[in-house]
Amino acid sequence: MIRTQLPWQALQPDTSRYQSAFTQSVPDEGDILSSLQPRLMNALAYLACKPRSPVLIIRSQENSDYLSSIAQAYLSVDESAQEARGWNYRSQTAGQYTLTPAPPDTATFRQQPGVHYAEWIESAQLFGVVRGTHGHWTPEPGLLHEANGGALILSVRTLIAQPLMWLRLKKFISRGYFEWLSPDDKYPLPVSLPAIPLKVKLILCGDRDALADFGDEEPEFLEDALYTEFEGQWRINDDQDMALWCEGVREVALREGLPALSDDAWPLLIGEGCRYTGDQTLLPLCPRWISRQLTAAFTYGGEITAQSLQGAQEESLWRESYLPERMLEEIGEQQILIETSGEVIGQVNGLSVLDFPGHPRPWGEPSRITCVVHYGDGEVMDIERKAELGGNLHAKGMMIIQAYLIAELELEQQLPFSASMVFEQSYSEVDGDSASLAELCALISALSRQPISQSIAVTGSVDQFGNVQPVGGLNEKIEGFFAVCAQRELTGEQGVIIPQSNVRHLSLSQDVVDAVKAGQFHLWAIDRADDAVAILTGKEWRTEEETDDLLSLVQERIARATLPEPRPRSGLFRWLNWFNQN
């Protein structure tokens, strides 16, 4: 079993061993892209040189930052040396035009290498228009014509929202020529324009939901297309990995026209990046996230240093913390009852993450979980489920803790007690199994009649064998409980129990780190439910002597509850007993 009180050094990613990587230069941009996005670069190179299909599907976000990055990546691998071609339309007779070759530099329509992209585009912008004045008609090129001979990058949701535009685009690319069509079938084009030779490699970008919707409409099309991913995270194993990521950040700063980062800015940016990915070994590759962090720091301080990054982050957090502050005030004013001191039987501080619609970031808040036990048929009643406020995953967690407890008690008959479990003062849906460890502790406390320390909060899920499993939102949960404790004054006894497998996900605020360093707050990492119960109650779940452990106390209570009731005495014995007493 692992029961570890974590040192303050474990609460944030260790950046001290990467100091040399912050100044290490990686000269070749192509190597950076190939290293940071190997799948993407391989697919783009295949599309550019050996296209089995002129279509590539990329799982990525659909904003301009991603499309721009993909366009730059394509240009770095496109080595096609095809000869540029050009055409102009020439009027012959009324309503009749011919397509004549023209030098590319003077041609209105041309075919040449390159890449073009659009986050959102409509039919007239993509296909061009035919404008007429006084009987003279002039065809004007669209983005498709500009991309002729190269690559065109579009958002999948743009095509889903405009099915007619997509059907026409698909036909033009598959047939290899562009036809001028009227945007409205009721009004045909007033002129006859010859088709233009078309050779375009199409790159479609979308998230998984958009690609799933697109696949439902175009299953055969997706089967023939190439597929790859724009990887959103970069794993750090050594100095070289860190140096590559830092160089990628510098490329974003250069593209945005921002100054270079100072040496002291890197640790703070890495800590925020690990918090964003939720893992101390992963850093974000999202160009929009990187750009947002650097731009905010530059806007705040006119440079990108640790001070400007910290100031920008604190300012952003303050602007976005109206709801968390209101909830903290409610707890401070005892409108939401949360205990951070003392001991209570059958009550434990669970941890929740709140994510309100329209609020830019989630935040953590402690939840009071209570359990009461009474004689019954062994059912552990989930009040949230009964009130239709509990989701399926929460119900699953409740059934798992019940199964674990029955197996540990090794009963040959039904548990003679029933229990009811509830999140107190919770008025919205509760889902997920991250509170199952806390609920198990509350149930054991109620059964054994041993109080739980209210200075400690718990998060984690359990399996049927009592193993503690990782959960999400860890940093927000810890910081939420810490804020409540700090509001009431830190006592040095408060802290949070987390799964051992979650330690790698820690990237906590400096306030929490400082408190742990000073011994005013604690974090325990465990891998078994037994350890959580022992920390909370001060008693082990199971010992070799089996005299004063929690399991023995529960078994003893069950034994007393299952003793046969004494047989009532007959009338003769009652009379003799009365006679002897008198």
Coordinates of C-alpha atoms in Angstrom, one line a residue:
M1 CA 0.0 0.0 0.0
I2 CA 1.1 3.6 -0.7
R3 CA 0.3 6.3 1.7
T4 CA 2.5 9.3 1.1
Q5 CA 2.3 12.8 2.4
L6 CA 3.5 14.8 -0.6
P7 CA 6.3 17.4 -0.3
W8 CA 5.8 20.8 -1.8
Q9 CA 8.2 20.1 -4.7
A10 CA 5.7 17.5 -6.1
L11 CA 2.9 20.0 -6.4
Q12 CA 4.2 21.7 -9.6
P13 CA 6.1 20.5 -12.6
D14 CA 9.9 20.4 -12.0
T15 CA 11.4 22.9 -14.4
S16 CA 14.8 23.2 -12.8
R17 CA 16.3 20.3 -14.8
Y18 CA 15.3 21.9 -18.1
Q19 CA 17.1 25.3 -17.7
S20 CA 19.5 24.5 -20.5
A21 CA 16.6 23.8 -22.9
F22 CA 15.2 27.3 -22.5
T23 CA 18.1 28.7 -24.4
Q24 CA 18.9 25.8 -26.7
S25 CA 18.3 26.6 -30.3
V26 CA 16.8 24.2 -32.9
P27 CA 17.8 25.8 -36.2
D28 CA 15.8 23.9 -38.8
E29 CA 12.1 24.8 -38.7
G30 CA 11.3 21.7 -40.8
D31 CA 12.8 19.5 -38.1
I32 CA 10.7 21.2 -35.4
L33 CA 7.4 20.6 -37.3
S34 CA 8.3 17.0 -38.1
S35 CA 9.1 16.4 -34.4
L36 CA 6.2 18.2 -32.9
Q37 CA 3.6 17.0 -35.4
P38 CA 4.9 13.8 -37.0
R39 CA 1.6 12.4 -38.1
L40 CA 0.5 15.7 -39.6
M41 CA 3.7 16.2 -41.5
N42 CA 3.7 12.6 -42.8
A43 CA 0.1 13.0 -44.1
L44 CA 0.8 16.4 -45.7
A45 CA 4.0 15.1 -47.4
Y46 CA 2.0 12.1 -48.7
L47 CA -0.8 14.4 -50.0
A48 CA 1.8 16.8 -51.7
C49 CA 3.9 14.1 -53.4
K50 CA 2.0 10.8 -53.7
P51 CA -1.8 11.5 -53.5
R52 CA -3.8 8.4 -53.5
S53 CA -6.7 10.8 -53.0
P54 CA -6.6 14.6 -53.4
V55 CA -8.4 14.9 -50.0
L56 CA -6.9 14.9 -46.5
I57 CA -9.1 14.9 -43.3
I58 CA -7.4 16.4 -40.2
R59 CA -8.8 16.1 -36.7
S60 CA -8.1 19.6 -35.3
Q61 CA -9.8 22.7 -34.2
E62 CA -11.3 24.8 -37.0
N63 CA -10.1 28.3 -36.0
S64 CA -7.8 30.5 -38.1
D65 CA -4.8 29.7 -35.8
Y66 CA -5.0 26.0 -36.6
L67 CA -5.7 26.5 -40.3
S68 CA -2.7 28.9 -40.5
S69 CA -0.4 26.5 -38.8
I70 CA -1.5 23.7 -41.1
A71 CA -1.0 25.9 -44.2
Q72 CA 2.5 26.7 -43.1
A73 CA 3.2 23.0 -42.5
Y74 CA 2.0 22.1 -46.0
L75 CA 4.2 24.8 -47.6
S76 CA 7.2 23.3 -45.8
V77 CA 6.7 19.8 -47.4
D78 CA 5.2 20.9 -50.8
E79 CA 8.1 20.4 -53.3
S80 CA 6.0 20.1 -56.4
A81 CA 7.6 21.9 -59.3
Q82 CA 4.7 21.9 -61.8
E83 CA 4.6 24.6 -64.4
A84 CA 2.2 27.4 -63.7
R85 CA -0.6 27.9 -66.2
G86 CA -3.1 30.7 -66.7
W87 CA -6.3 31.5 -68.6
N88 CA -8.5 34.5 -69.5
Y89 CA -12.0 34.6 -70.8
R90 CA -12.5 36.3 -74.1
S91 CA -15.9 37.3 -75.5
Q92 CA -16.7 36.0 -79.0
T93 CA -20.4 36.6 -79.6
A94 CA -23.2 37.7 -77.5
G95 CA -23.4 35.4 -74.5
Q96 CA -20.5 33.3 -75.7
Y97 CA -17.0 33.2 -74.2
T98 CA -13.8 31.2 -74.9
L99 CA -11.1 30.2 -72.5
T100 CA -7.7 31.2 -73.8
P101 CA -4.2 30.5 -72.4
A102 CA -2.4 33.5 -70.8
P103 CA 0.8 34.1 -69.0
P104 CA 0.3 33.4 -65.2
D105 CA 1.3 36.9 -64.2
T106 CA -1.4 38.5 -66.5
A107 CA -4.0 35.7 -66.2
T108 CA -7.2 36.2 -64.2
F109 CA -7.5 32.5 -63.6
R110 CA -4.3 30.5 -63.0
Q111 CA -3.0 27.2 -61.8
Q112 CA 0.1 27.4 -59.6
P113 CA 1.4 25.9 -56.3
G114 CA 0.4 27.4 -53.0
V115 CA -2.0 27.0 -50.2
H116 CA -5.1 28.9 -49.2
Y117 CA -7.5 28.6 -46.3
A118 CA -10.7 30.1 -44.8
E119 CA -12.3 29.6 -41.4
W120 CA -15.7 30.4 -42.9
I121 CA -16.6 30.9 -46.5
E122 CA -19.8 31.1 -48.5
S123 CA -20.5 30.0 -52.0
A124 CA -19.8 33.3 -53.8
Q125 CA -16.5 33.6 -52.1
L126 CA -15.5 30.1 -52.8
F127 CA -16.7 29.7 -56.4
G128 CA -16.5 33.3 -57.6
V129 CA -19.2 35.3 -59.3
V130 CA -20.2 36.5 -62.8
R131 CA -20.9 40.2 -62.8
G132 CA -22.5 42.1 -65.6
T133 CA -23.0 45.7 -66.7
H134 CA -24.6 46.9 -69.9
G135 CA -24.5 43.4 -71.4
H136 CA -20.9 42.8 -70.6
W137 CA -20.2 39.9 -68.3
T138 CA -17.0 39.5 -66.2
P139 CA -16.3 36.3 -64.3
E140 CA -14.4 37.0 -61.0
P141 CA -12.3 34.2 -59.4
G142 CA -13.1 32.8 -55.9
L143 CA -10.9 31.1 -53.4
L144 CA -11.1 27.8 -55.3
H145 CA -9.6 29.4 -58.3
E146 CA -6.8 31.0 -56.2
A147 CA -6.0 27.5 -54.8
N148 CA -6.0 25.9 -58.2
G149 CA -2.7 24.0 -58.6
G150 CA -2.1 23.9 -54.8
A151 CA -4.1 23.1 -51.7
L152 CA -7.3 24.5 -50.1
I153 CA -7.9 24.2 -46.4
L154 CA -11.5 24.5 -45.2
S155 CA -13.5 23.9 -42.0
V156 CA -15.8 20.8 -42.0
R157 CA -18.5 22.7 -40.2
T158 CA -18.6 25.3 -43.0
L159 CA -19.4 22.5 -45.4
I160 CA -21.9 20.8 -43.1
A161 CA -23.8 24.1 -42.8
Q162 CA -23.9 24.6 -46.6
P163 CA -24.6 21.2 -48.2
L164 CA -25.2 22.6 -51.7
M165 CA -21.8 24.3 -51.7
W166 CA -20.2 21.1 -50.6
L167 CA -21.9 19.0 -53.3
R168 CA -20.6 21.3 -56.0
L169 CA -17.1 21.4 -54.5
K170 CA -16.9 17.7 -54.3
K171 CA -18.0 17.3 -58.0
F172 CA -15.5 19.9 -59.2
I173 CA -12.6 18.2 -57.4
S174 CA -13.5 14.7 -58.4
R175 CA -14.0 15.6 -62.1
G176 CA -11.0 17.9 -62.3
Y177 CA -12.6 21.0 -63.8
F178 CA -14.7 23.9 -62.6
E179 CA -18.0 24.7 -64.1
W180 CA -19.7 28.1 -63.7
L181 CA -23.1 27.5 -62.1
S182 CA -25.8 29.9 -61.1
P183 CA -26.2 30.2 -57.3
D184 CA -29.9 29.9 -57.8
D185 CA -31.3 27.2 -60.1
K186 CA -34.3 29.3 -60.9
Y187 CA -32.1 31.9 -62.6
P188 CA -29.5 30.3 -65.0
L189 CA -26.4 32.1 -65.9
P190 CA -27.0 34.6 -68.8
V191 CA -23.7 33.6 -70.5
S192 CA -21.9 30.4 -71.5
L193 CA -18.5 30.1 -69.8
P194 CA -16.2 27.1 -70.6
A195 CA -15.0 25.0 -67.7
I196 CA -11.6 25.7 -66.2
P197 CA -9.1 22.8 -65.6
L198 CA -8.9 22.2 -61.8
K199 CA -6.3 20.5 -59.8
V200 CA -6.8 21.1 -56.1
K201 CA -5.8 19.1 -53.0
L202 CA -8.5 19.6 -50.4
I203 CA -7.7 19.6 -46.7
L204 CA -10.7 19.5 -44.4
C205 CA -10.3 20.3 -40.6
G206 CA -12.7 19.5 -37.9
D207 CA -13.1 18.2 -34.3
R208 CA -14.3 14.7 -33.7
D209 CA -17.9 15.6 -33.4
A210 CA -17.8 17.5 -36.7
L211 CA -16.0 14.7 -38.4
A212 CA -18.6 12.2 -37.0
D213 CA -21.4 14.3 -38.4
F214 CA -19.6 14.7 -41.7
G215 CA -19.0 11.0 -41.9
D216 CA -22.7 10.2 -41.4
E217 CA -23.4 12.2 -44.5
E218 CA -20.3 11.2 -46.6
P219 CA -19.2 7.7 -45.4
E220 CA -17.8 6.7 -48.8
F221 CA -16.0 10.0 -49.2
L222 CA -14.2 9.6 -45.9
E223 CA -13.2 6.0 -46.7
D224 CA -11.2 7.2 -49.7
A225 CA -9.6 10.2 -48.0
L226 CA -6.4 10.3 -46.0
Y227 CA -6.7 10.9 -42.3
T228 CA -4.4 12.4 -39.6
E229 CA -4.4 14.4 -36.4
F230 CA -3.1 17.7 -35.3
E231 CA -1.7 16.6 -32.0
G232 CA -2.7 18.9 -29.2
Q233 CA -0.1 17.8 -26.6
W234 CA 3.7 17.2 -26.5
R235 CA 5.2 14.7 -24.0
I236 CA 8.4 15.9 -22.3
N237 CA 10.9 13.1 -21.6
D238 CA 14.2 14.9 -21.8
D239 CA 16.0 18.2 -22.6
Q240 CA 15.6 17.7 -26.3
D241 CA 11.8 17.4 -26.1
M242 CA 11.7 20.5 -24.0
A243 CA 13.9 22.4 -26.4
L244 CA 11.7 21.5 -29.3
W245 CA 8.6 22.7 -27.5
C246 CA 10.3 26.0 -26.6
E247 CA 11.3 26.5 -30.2
G248 CA 7.7 25.9 -31.2
V249 CA 6.6 28.6 -28.8
R250 CA 9.2 31.0 -30.2
E251 CA 7.8 30.3 -33.7
V252 CA 4.3 31.3 -32.5
A253 CA 5.8 34.5 -30.9
L254 CA 7.6 35.3 -34.1
R255 CA 4.5 34.8 -36.2
E256 CA 2.4 37.0 -33.9
G257 CA 5.1 39.7 -33.8
L258 CA 5.8 39.3 -30.1
P259 CA 9.2 39.7 -28.4
A260 CA 11.2 36.7 -27.2
L261 CA 10.5 35.2 -23.8
S262 CA 12.9 36.0 -21.0
D263 CA 14.6 33.0 -19.3
D264 CA 12.5 33.4 -16.1
A265 CA 9.2 33.3 -18.1
W266 CA 9.6 29.7 -19.2
P267 CA 8.9 27.9 -15.8
L268 CA 5.7 29.9 -15.3
L269 CA 4.5 29.2 -18.9
I270 CA 5.3 25.5 -18.5
G271 CA 3.4 25.3 -15.2
E272 CA 0.4 26.9 -16.8
G273 CA 0.8 24.6 -19.8
C274 CA 0.8 21.5 -17.6
R275 CA -2.3 22.8 -15.8
Y276 CA -3.9 23.2 -19.2
T277 CA -3.1 19.6 -20.3
G278 CA -3.6 18.2 -16.8
D279 CA -0.3 16.4 -16.7
Q280 CA 3.2 17.4 -15.6
T281 CA 4.7 15.5 -18.5
L282 CA 2.5 17.1 -21.2
L283 CA 2.7 20.5 -22.7
P284 CA 0.1 22.1 -25.1
L285 CA 0.8 22.4 -28.8
C286 CA -2.4 24.4 -29.4
P287 CA -1.3 27.5 -31.3
R288 CA -4.2 29.5 -30.0
W289 CA -3.5 28.7 -26.4
I290 CA 0.2 29.6 -26.8
S291 CA -0.7 32.8 -28.6
R292 CA -3.2 33.8 -25.9
Q293 CA -0.7 33.4 -23.1
L294 CA 2.1 35.3 -24.8
T295 CA -0.2 38.1 -26.0
A296 CA -1.8 38.6 -22.5
A297 CA 1.7 38.8 -21.0
F298 CA 2.9 41.3 -23.6
T299 CA -0.3 43.4 -23.2
Y300 CA 0.1 43.4 -19.4
G301 CA 3.8 44.3 -19.2
G302 CA 5.1 45.3 -22.6
E303 CA 7.4 42.2 -22.5
I304 CA 7.2 38.5 -21.8
T305 CA 8.7 37.8 -18.5
A306 CA 7.7 35.9 -15.4
Q307 CA 6.3 39.1 -13.8
S308 CA 4.2 39.9 -16.9
L309 CA 3.0 36.3 -17.2
Q310 CA 2.1 36.2 -13.5
G311 CA 0.4 39.5 -13.6
A312 CA -1.7 38.6 -16.7
Q313 CA -2.7 35.3 -15.2
E314 CA -3.8 36.9 -11.9
E315 CA -5.6 39.7 -13.7
S316 CA -7.5 37.1 -15.8
L317 CA -8.3 35.0 -12.8
W318 CA -9.7 38.0 -11.0
R319 CA -11.9 39.0 -13.9
E320 CA -13.3 35.5 -14.2
S321 CA -13.9 34.7 -10.5
Y322 CA -17.1 36.4 -9.8
L323 CA -19.1 33.2 -9.3
P324 CA -16.3 31.4 -7.3
E325 CA -16.1 34.4 -5.0
R326 CA -19.8 34.4 -4.4
M327 CA -19.8 30.7 -3.6
L328 CA -17.0 31.2 -1.2
E329 CA -18.9 34.0 0.5
E330 CA -21.9 31.7 0.9
I331 CA -19.7 29.2 2.7
G332 CA -18.1 31.9 4.9
E333 CA -21.6 33.2 5.9
Q334 CA -22.8 29.6 6.8
Q335 CA -25.3 29.6 4.0
I336 CA -23.6 26.6 2.6
L337 CA -22.5 24.4 5.5
I338 CA -18.9 23.0 5.2
E339 CA -16.9 21.9 8.2
T340 CA -13.1 22.4 8.2
S341 CA -12.5 21.4 11.9
G342 CA -13.7 18.8 14.4
E343 CA -15.0 15.3 13.9
V344 CA -18.4 13.9 12.7
I345 CA -19.7 10.4 12.3
G346 CA -20.9 9.6 8.8
Q347 CA -19.9 13.0 7.3
V348 CA -17.0 13.7 4.9
N349 CA -15.8 16.6 2.7
G350 CA -16.0 15.5 -0.9
L351 CA -14.7 17.7 -3.7
S352 CA -16.6 18.8 -6.8
V353 CA -15.8 20.8 -9.9
L354 CA -18.4 23.3 -11.0
D355 CA -18.7 24.2 -14.7
F356 CA -21.4 26.7 -15.2
P357 CA -22.6 27.4 -18.8
G358 CA -21.3 30.7 -20.0
H359 CA -18.5 30.8 -17.4
P360 CA -15.0 30.7 -18.9
R361 CA -13.4 28.3 -16.5
P362 CA -14.4 25.6 -14.0
W363 CA -13.6 25.9 -10.3
G364 CA -13.6 23.6 -7.3
E365 CA -15.8 23.5 -4.3
P366 CA -16.1 21.2 -1.3
S367 CA -19.3 19.2 -0.9
R368 CA -20.6 17.8 2.4
I369 CA -21.4 14.2 1.9
T370 CA -23.4 12.5 4.8
C371 CA -24.5 8.9 5.4
V372 CA -26.9 7.5 8.1
V373 CA -27.3 3.9 8.9
H374 CA -30.3 2.0 10.4
Y375 CA -31.7 -1.5 10.6
G376 CA -32.8 -2.7 7.2
D377 CA -32.3 -5.0 4.3
G378 CA -28.8 -4.0 3.3
E379 CA -29.7 -1.4 0.7
V380 CA -27.4 1.6 0.3
M381 CA -29.9 4.2 -0.9
D382 CA -28.5 6.9 -3.2
I383 CA -30.8 9.9 -2.4
E384 CA -29.5 11.8 -5.4
R385 CA -30.6 8.9 -7.7
K386 CA -34.0 8.6 -5.9
A387 CA -34.5 12.4 -6.4
E388 CA -33.5 12.0 -10.1
L389 CA -30.5 14.3 -9.5
G390 CA -27.8 11.5 -9.8
G391 CA -26.4 10.4 -13.1
N392 CA -25.6 6.9 -14.3
L393 CA -21.9 7.2 -13.5
H394 CA -22.6 8.3 -9.9
A395 CA -25.1 5.4 -9.5
K396 CA -22.4 3.0 -10.8
G397 CA -19.9 4.3 -8.2
M398 CA -22.5 3.7 -5.4
M399 CA -23.0 0.1 -6.5
I400 CA -19.2 -0.4 -6.6
I401 CA -18.6 0.7 -3.0
Q402 CA -21.5 -1.5 -1.9
A403 CA -19.9 -4.5 -3.6
Y404 CA -16.5 -3.7 -2.1
L405 CA -17.9 -3.5 1.4
I406 CA -19.9 -6.7 1.1
A407 CA -16.8 -8.5 -0.1
E408 CA -14.6 -7.1 2.7
L409 CA -17.1 -8.1 5.4
E410 CA -17.4 -11.7 4.0
L411 CA -21.0 -12.0 5.1
E412 CA -22.9 -15.2 4.7
Q413 CA -26.2 -13.3 5.0
Q414 CA -27.7 -10.0 4.0
L415 CA -26.2 -6.9 5.7
P416 CA -28.7 -6.2 8.5
F417 CA -28.3 -2.4 8.0
S418 CA -29.5 0.0 5.3
A419 CA -27.9 3.3 4.6
S420 CA -28.8 6.5 2.9
M421 CA -26.2 8.7 1.2
V422 CA -26.6 12.3 0.0
F423 CA -24.7 15.4 -1.2
E424 CA -26.1 17.9 1.3
Q425 CA -27.3 21.3 -0.2
S426 CA -26.9 20.0 -3.7
Y427 CA -29.7 21.2 -6.0
S428 CA -28.3 20.2 -9.4
E429 CA -27.4 17.0 -11.1
V430 CA -24.5 15.0 -9.6
D431 CA -22.6 12.7 -11.9
G432 CA -19.3 10.9 -12.2
D433 CA -17.6 8.5 -9.8
S434 CA -14.9 10.8 -8.4
A435 CA -16.8 11.0 -5.0
S436 CA -17.0 7.2 -4.6
L437 CA -14.0 7.1 -2.3
A438 CA -15.5 9.8 -0.1
E439 CA -18.8 8.1 0.0
L440 CA -17.2 4.8 1.0
C441 CA -15.4 6.5 3.9
A442 CA -18.7 8.1 5.0
L443 CA -20.4 4.7 4.9
I444 CA -17.7 2.9 6.9
S445 CA -17.7 5.7 9.4
A446 CA -21.5 5.4 9.9
L447 CA -21.3 1.6 10.2
S448 CA -18.3 1.6 12.6
R449 CA -19.5 4.7 14.6
Q450 CA -16.1 6.2 14.2
P451 CA -15.9 10.0 13.5
I452 CA -14.2 11.4 10.5
S453 CA -11.9 14.4 10.6
Q454 CA -13.6 17.4 9.0
S455 CA -10.2 19.1 8.4
I456 CA -9.5 16.7 5.5
A457 CA -11.3 16.5 2.1
V458 CA -11.2 13.4 -0.2
T459 CA -11.3 12.8 -3.9
G460 CA -10.9 9.6 -5.9
S461 CA -12.9 6.7 -7.3
V462 CA -12.6 3.1 -6.2
D463 CA -13.0 -0.3 -7.8
Q464 CA -14.6 -3.4 -6.4
F465 CA -11.2 -4.4 -4.9
G466 CA -10.6 -1.1 -3.1
N467 CA -8.0 0.3 -5.4
V468 CA -8.1 4.1 -5.7
Q469 CA -8.4 5.3 -9.3
P470 CA -7.5 8.8 -10.8
V471 CA -10.1 11.5 -11.3
G472 CA -10.3 14.7 -13.2
G473 CA -10.3 18.4 -12.2
L474 CA -7.7 17.7 -9.4
N475 CA -6.1 21.1 -9.2
E476 CA -9.4 23.0 -9.1
K477 CA -10.7 20.6 -6.4
I478 CA -7.7 21.1 -4.1
E479 CA -7.6 24.8 -4.6
G480 CA -11.3 25.0 -3.8
F481 CA -11.0 23.3 -0.5
F482 CA -7.8 25.3 0.3
A483 CA -9.7 28.6 -0.3
V484 CA -12.3 27.6 2.2
C485 CA -9.7 26.6 4.8
A486 CA -7.6 29.8 4.2
Q487 CA -10.7 31.9 4.6
R488 CA -11.2 30.5 8.1
E489 CA -7.5 30.3 8.9
L490 CA -5.2 27.5 8.3
T491 CA -4.6 25.2 11.3
G492 CA -1.8 23.0 10.0
E493 CA -4.2 20.0 10.2
Q494 CA -6.1 20.6 7.0
G495 CA -5.4 18.9 3.7
V496 CA -6.7 16.7 0.9
I497 CA -6.4 13.0 0.1
I498 CA -5.9 12.3 -3.6
P499 CA -5.2 9.1 -5.6
Q500 CA -1.5 8.3 -6.0
S501 CA -2.0 8.0 -9.8
N502 CA -3.1 11.7 -9.8
V503 CA 0.2 13.1 -8.5
R504 CA 1.5 13.6 -12.0
H505 CA -1.4 15.8 -12.7
L506 CA -0.6 18.4 -10.0
S507 CA 0.1 22.0 -11.1
L508 CA -1.2 24.0 -8.1
S509 CA -1.3 27.7 -7.5
Q510 CA 1.6 29.2 -5.6
D511 CA -0.6 29.9 -2.6
V512 CA -1.2 26.2 -2.0
V513 CA 2.5 25.4 -2.6
D514 CA 3.6 28.0 -0.1
A515 CA 1.1 26.7 2.5
V516 CA 2.3 23.1 2.1
K517 CA 5.9 24.2 2.3
A518 CA 5.1 26.0 5.6
G519 CA 3.3 22.9 7.0
Q520 CA 0.0 24.7 7.1
F521 CA -1.7 22.4 4.5
H522 CA -1.1 18.8 3.5
L523 CA -1.7 16.5 0.6
W524 CA -1.8 12.7 1.0
A525 CA -1.4 10.4 -2.0
I526 CA -2.9 6.9 -1.6
D527 CA -3.6 3.8 -3.7
R528 CA -6.0 1.9 -1.5
A529 CA -9.3 2.8 0.1
D530 CA -8.0 1.4 3.4
D531 CA -5.5 4.2 3.6
A532 CA -8.1 7.0 3.2
V533 CA -10.2 5.6 6.0
A534 CA -7.2 5.3 8.3
I535 CA -6.1 8.9 7.6
L536 CA -9.7 10.3 8.1
T537 CA -10.6 8.3 11.3
G538 CA -7.2 7.6 12.9
K539 CA -8.0 3.9 12.9
E540 CA -6.7 1.2 10.5
W541 CA -9.3 -0.6 8.4
R542 CA -7.7 -4.0 9.1
T543 CA -4.9 -5.1 11.5
E544 CA -3.4 -8.5 12.4
E545 CA -4.8 -8.5 15.9
E546 CA -8.3 -7.7 14.6
T547 CA -9.4 -6.2 17.9
D548 CA -9.7 -2.4 17.4
D549 CA -9.7 -1.9 13.7
L550 CA -12.6 -0.6 11.7
L551 CA -13.4 -3.8 10.0
S552 CA -13.7 -5.6 13.4
L553 CA -16.0 -2.8 14.7
V554 CA -18.3 -3.1 11.8
Q555 CA -18.4 -6.9 12.1
E556 CA -19.1 -6.7 15.8
R557 CA -22.0 -4.3 15.2
I558 CA -23.4 -6.7 12.6
A559 CA -23.0 -9.6 15.0
R560 CA -25.0 -7.8 17.7
A561 CA -27.7 -6.9 15.2
T562 CA -28.1 -10.5 14.0
L563 CA -28.2 -12.1 17.5
P564 CA -31.5 -14.0 18.0
E565 CA -34.0 -12.2 20.1
P566 CA -34.5 -13.7 23.7
R567 CA -37.5 -16.0 24.0
P568 CA -40.3 -14.5 26.0
R569 CA -40.8 -16.2 29.4
S570 CA -44.0 -18.2 30.2
G571 CA -46.6 -16.9 32.6
L572 CA -45.5 -19.4 35.4
F573 CA -41.9 -18.1 35.3
R574 CA -43.1 -14.5 35.4
W575 CA -45.2 -15.3 38.5
L576 CA -42.4 -17.0 40.3
N577 CA -40.0 -14.2 39.5
W578 CA -42.6 -11.7 41.0
F579 CA -43.0 -13.9 44.1
N580 CA -39.2 -14.2 44.7
Q581 CA -38.9 -10.4 44.4
N582 CA -41.6 -9.8 47.0

